[in-house]
Coordinates of C-alpha atoms in Angstrom, one line a residue:
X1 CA 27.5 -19.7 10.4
X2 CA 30.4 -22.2 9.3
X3 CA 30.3 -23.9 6.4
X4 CA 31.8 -26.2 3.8
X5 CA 30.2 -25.7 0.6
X6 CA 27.1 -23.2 -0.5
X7 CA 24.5 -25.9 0.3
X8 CA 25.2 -25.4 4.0
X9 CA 24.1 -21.5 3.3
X10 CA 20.8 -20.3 3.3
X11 CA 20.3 -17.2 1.7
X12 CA 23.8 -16.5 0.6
X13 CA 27.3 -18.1 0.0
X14 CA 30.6 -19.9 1.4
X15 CA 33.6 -17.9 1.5
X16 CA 36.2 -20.8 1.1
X17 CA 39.0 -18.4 2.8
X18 CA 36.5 -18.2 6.0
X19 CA 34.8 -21.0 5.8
X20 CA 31.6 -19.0 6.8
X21 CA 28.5 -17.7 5.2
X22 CA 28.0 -14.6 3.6
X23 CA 24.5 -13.4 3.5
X24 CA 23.0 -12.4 0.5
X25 CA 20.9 -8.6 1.2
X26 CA 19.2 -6.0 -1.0
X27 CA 22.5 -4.1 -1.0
X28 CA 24.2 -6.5 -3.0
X29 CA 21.4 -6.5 -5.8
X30 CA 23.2 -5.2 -8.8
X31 CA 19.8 -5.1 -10.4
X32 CA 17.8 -1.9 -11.2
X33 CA 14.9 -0.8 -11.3
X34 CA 11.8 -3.1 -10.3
X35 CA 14.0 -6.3 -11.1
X36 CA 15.7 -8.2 -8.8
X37 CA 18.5 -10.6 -8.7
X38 CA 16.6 -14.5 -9.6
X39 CA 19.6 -16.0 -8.2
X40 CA 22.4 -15.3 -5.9
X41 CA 25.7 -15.0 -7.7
X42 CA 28.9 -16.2 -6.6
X43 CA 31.8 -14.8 -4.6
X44 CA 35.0 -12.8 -5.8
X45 CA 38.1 -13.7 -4.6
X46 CA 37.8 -11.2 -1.9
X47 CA 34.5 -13.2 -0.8
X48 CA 32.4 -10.1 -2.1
X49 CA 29.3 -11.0 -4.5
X50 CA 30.0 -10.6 -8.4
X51 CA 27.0 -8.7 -10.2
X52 CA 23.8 -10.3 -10.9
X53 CA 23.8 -12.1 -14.2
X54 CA 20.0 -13.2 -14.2
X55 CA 18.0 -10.4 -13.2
X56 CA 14.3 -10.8 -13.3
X57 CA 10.8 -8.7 -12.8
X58 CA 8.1 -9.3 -10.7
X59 CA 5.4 -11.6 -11.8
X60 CA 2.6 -10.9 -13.6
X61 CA -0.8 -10.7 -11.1
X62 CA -3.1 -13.5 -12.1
X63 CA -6.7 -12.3 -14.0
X64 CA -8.8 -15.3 -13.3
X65 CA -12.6 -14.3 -13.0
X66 CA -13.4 -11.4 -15.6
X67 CA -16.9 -10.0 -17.5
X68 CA -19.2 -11.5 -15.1
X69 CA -22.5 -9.3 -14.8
X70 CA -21.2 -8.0 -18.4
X71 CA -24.0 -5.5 -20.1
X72 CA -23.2 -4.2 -23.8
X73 CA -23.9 -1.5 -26.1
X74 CA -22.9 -0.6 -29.8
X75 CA -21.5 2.8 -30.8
X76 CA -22.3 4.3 -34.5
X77 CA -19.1 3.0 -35.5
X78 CA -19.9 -0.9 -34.6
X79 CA -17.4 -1.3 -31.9
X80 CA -18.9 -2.9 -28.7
X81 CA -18.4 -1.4 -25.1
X82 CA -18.7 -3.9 -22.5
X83 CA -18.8 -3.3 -18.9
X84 CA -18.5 -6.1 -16.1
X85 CA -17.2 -7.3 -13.0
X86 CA -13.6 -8.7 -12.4
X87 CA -14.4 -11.5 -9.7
X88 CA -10.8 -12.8 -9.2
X89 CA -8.6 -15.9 -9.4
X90 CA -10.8 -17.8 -6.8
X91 CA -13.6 -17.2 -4.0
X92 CA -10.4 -17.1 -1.6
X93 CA -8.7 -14.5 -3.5
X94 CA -11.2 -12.0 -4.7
X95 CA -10.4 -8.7 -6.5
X96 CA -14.2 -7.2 -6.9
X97 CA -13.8 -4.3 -9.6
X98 CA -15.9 -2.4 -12.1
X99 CA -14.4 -3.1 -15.8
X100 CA -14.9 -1.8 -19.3
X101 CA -13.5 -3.0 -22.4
X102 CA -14.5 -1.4 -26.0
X103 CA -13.7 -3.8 -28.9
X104 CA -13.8 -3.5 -32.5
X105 CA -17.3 -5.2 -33.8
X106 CA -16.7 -9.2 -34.8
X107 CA -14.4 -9.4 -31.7
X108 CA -15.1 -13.4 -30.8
X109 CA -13.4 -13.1 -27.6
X110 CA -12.1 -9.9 -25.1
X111 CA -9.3 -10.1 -24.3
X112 CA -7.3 -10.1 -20.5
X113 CA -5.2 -6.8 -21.9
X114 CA -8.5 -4.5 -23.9
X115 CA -10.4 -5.0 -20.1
X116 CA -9.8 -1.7 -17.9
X117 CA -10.4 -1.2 -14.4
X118 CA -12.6 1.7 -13.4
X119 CA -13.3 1.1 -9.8
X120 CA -12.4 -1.0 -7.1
X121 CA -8.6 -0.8 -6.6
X122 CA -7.8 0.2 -3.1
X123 CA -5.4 3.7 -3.4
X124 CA -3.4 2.5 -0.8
X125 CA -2.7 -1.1 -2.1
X126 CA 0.5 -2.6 -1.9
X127 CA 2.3 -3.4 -4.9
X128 CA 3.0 -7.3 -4.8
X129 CA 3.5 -7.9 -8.7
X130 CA 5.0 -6.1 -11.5
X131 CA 3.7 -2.3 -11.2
X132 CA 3.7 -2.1 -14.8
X133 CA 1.2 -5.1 -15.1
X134 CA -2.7 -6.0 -14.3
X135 CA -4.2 -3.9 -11.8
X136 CA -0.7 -2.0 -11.4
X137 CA 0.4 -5.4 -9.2
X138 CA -1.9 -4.7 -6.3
X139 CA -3.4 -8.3 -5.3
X140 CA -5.2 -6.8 -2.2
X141 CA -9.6 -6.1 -2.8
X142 CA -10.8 -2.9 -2.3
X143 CA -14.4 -2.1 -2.3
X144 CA -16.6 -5.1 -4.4
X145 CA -18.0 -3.1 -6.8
X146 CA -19.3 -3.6 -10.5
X147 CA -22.1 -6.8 -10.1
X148 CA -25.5 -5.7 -12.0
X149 CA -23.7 -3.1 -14.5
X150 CA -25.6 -1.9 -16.9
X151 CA -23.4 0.2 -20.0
X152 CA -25.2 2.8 -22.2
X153 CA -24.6 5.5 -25.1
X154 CA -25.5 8.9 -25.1
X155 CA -26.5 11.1 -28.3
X156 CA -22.7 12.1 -28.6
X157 CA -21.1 8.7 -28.0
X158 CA -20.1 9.0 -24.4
X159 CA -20.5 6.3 -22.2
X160 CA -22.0 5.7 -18.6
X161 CA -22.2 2.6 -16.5
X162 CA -24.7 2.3 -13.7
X163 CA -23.4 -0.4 -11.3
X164 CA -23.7 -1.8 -7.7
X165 CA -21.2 -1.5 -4.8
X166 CA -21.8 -4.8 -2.6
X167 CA -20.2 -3.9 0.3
X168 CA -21.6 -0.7 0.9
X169 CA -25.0 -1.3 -0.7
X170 CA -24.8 1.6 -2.8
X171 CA -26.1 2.1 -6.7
X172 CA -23.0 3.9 -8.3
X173 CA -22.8 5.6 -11.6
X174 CA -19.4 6.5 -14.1
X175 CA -19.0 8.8 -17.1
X176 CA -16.6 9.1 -19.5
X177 CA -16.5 12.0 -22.2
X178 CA -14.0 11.3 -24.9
X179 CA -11.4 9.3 -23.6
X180 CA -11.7 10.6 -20.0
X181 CA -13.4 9.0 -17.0
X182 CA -15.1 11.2 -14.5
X183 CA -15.0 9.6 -10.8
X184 CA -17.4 7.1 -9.4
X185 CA -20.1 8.5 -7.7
X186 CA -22.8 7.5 -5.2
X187 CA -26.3 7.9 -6.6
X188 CA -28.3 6.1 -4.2
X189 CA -28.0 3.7 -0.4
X190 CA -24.7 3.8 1.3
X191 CA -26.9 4.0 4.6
X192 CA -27.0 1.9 7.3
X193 CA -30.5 0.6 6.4
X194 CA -30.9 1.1 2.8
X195 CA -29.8 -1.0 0.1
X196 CA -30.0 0.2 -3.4
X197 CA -28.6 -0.4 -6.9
X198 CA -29.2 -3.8 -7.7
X199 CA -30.6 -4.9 -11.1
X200 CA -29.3 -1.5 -12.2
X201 CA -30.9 -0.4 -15.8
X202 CA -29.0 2.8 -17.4
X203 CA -30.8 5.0 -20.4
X204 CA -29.9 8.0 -21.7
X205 CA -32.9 10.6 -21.8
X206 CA -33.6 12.6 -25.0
X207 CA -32.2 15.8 -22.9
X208 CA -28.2 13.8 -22.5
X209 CA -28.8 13.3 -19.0
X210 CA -28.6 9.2 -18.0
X211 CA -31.0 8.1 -15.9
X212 CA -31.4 4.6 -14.0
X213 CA -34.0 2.3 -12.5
X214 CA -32.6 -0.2 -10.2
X215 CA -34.2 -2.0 -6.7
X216 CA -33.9 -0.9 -3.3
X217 CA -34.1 -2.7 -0.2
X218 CA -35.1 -0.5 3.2
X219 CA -34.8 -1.8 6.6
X220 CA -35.6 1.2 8.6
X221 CA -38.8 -0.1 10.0
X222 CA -39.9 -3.2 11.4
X223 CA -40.4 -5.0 8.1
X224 CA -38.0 -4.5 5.4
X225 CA -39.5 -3.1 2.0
X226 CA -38.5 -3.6 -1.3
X227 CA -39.0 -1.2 -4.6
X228 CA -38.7 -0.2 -7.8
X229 CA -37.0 3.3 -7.9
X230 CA -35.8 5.2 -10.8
X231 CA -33.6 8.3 -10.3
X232 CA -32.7 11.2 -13.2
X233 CA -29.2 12.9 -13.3
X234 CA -28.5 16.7 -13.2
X235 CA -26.1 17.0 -15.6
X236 CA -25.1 14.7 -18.5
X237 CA -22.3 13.5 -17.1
X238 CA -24.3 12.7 -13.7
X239 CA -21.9 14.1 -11.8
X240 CA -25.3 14.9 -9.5
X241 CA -28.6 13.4 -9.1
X242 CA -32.0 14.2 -8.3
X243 CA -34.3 12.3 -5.6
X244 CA -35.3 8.7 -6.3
X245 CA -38.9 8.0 -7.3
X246 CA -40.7 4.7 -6.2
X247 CA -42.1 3.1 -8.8
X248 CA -43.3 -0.1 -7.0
X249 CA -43.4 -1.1 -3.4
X250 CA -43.5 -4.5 -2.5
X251 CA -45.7 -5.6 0.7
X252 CA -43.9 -5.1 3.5
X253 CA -41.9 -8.5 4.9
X254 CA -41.4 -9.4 8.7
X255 CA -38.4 -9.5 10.1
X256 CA -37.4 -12.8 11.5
X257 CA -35.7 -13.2 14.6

């Protein structure tokens, strides 16, 4: 395009020996690493751009919503572990993850940076904000998992959080021994007609092995049934699980066309 000055370029500058635009690309970035040039710089004398003088990193992803559905515990030292659910920055823009935080006891207030994220991240997520940053600067929901968590201790001070995954109706459970989290697993639903895992309550039997009581919801039949169930690990890090037992049925309700 012709041109005058650099206000008649969009995206680049005026070469005043042409008297045409020169766009600005990613090849003339003199930036490095995850920054990028915050401004375009101006042309040499051979109408080539100089190096980038304001270089810049992504921005930060924005928390918003964090600790709702929050359960605590207290570990022989006093600090408090707190597990919750990250809703997001709005309704519009939701996020959906499990979180933990452990904080030293008197702690008034959690802050954004002690939270950690435990599930709900997609894995193939792309990176819109600084990598380095909140939720590694993926802005995109996965799975919306972590309402009804429920955080306990066992003997040895490990932790375990029984939670609920909303969109696939599933009651989940997480370990971690030390300083290291085990993967999510499925303990209960995840089927078509079954919905299980809310109002999630997580002990630790005298044995180590966590066990949870939690409400399911089955609509295999013509009338869906809710219950009480309660479900015992195999292990103590309840990597598997035994068979639910009902503990209450509700009468059957009609379904309403």
């Amino acid at each position: 395009n012709c041109c005058e000055s650099d206000d008649d370029c969009t995206g680049g500058r005026c070469c005043p020996s042409t008297h045409l635009c020169i766009e600005f690309t990613e090849a003339d970035d003199t930036c490095t690493g995850s920054e990028s040039c915050a401004d375009i710089p101006p042309l040499d004398e051979n109408c080539e751009f100089t190096a980038c003088t304001n270089c810049e990193g992504p921005s930060e992803l924005e928390v918003g919503l964090i600790g709702q559905h929050s359960s605590i515990a207290v570990t022989s030292s006093g600090d408090a572990v707190v597990a919750g659910y990250l809703a997001g920055p709005s309704f519009g823009r939701p996020y959906g993850d499990l979180v933990f935080a452990q904080v030293p006891n008197g702690t008034a207030r959690i802050a954004d940076s002690d939270w950690e994220i435990l599930d709900g991240i997609p894995a193939d997520g792309e990176v819109t904000h600084d990598p380095a940053g909140f939720r590694g600067g993926i802005s995109a929901p996965g799975e919306d998992v972590g309402r009804y968590a429920s955080v306990a201790l066992d003997g040895s001070g490990n932790v375990g959080i029984a939670y609920y995954d909303t969109d696939a109706g599933s009651l989940k459970f997480i370990h971690r021994s030390g300083d290291s989290w085990g993967t999510p697993v499925v303990v209960d639903g995840r089927e078509e007609t079954l919905d299980a895992g809310r109002f999630a309550d997580l002990v630790f039997l005298p044995d180590g092995n966590p066990a949870i009581a939690y409400m399911a919801v089955d609509r295999t039949g013509p009338a869906i049934v809710t219950s009480a169930r309660f479900v015992i690990a195999g292990d103590a890090a309840g990597s598997t699980w035994g068979a639910p037992f009902e503990l209450d049925v509700l009468d059957p309700t009609p379904c309403i066309s």
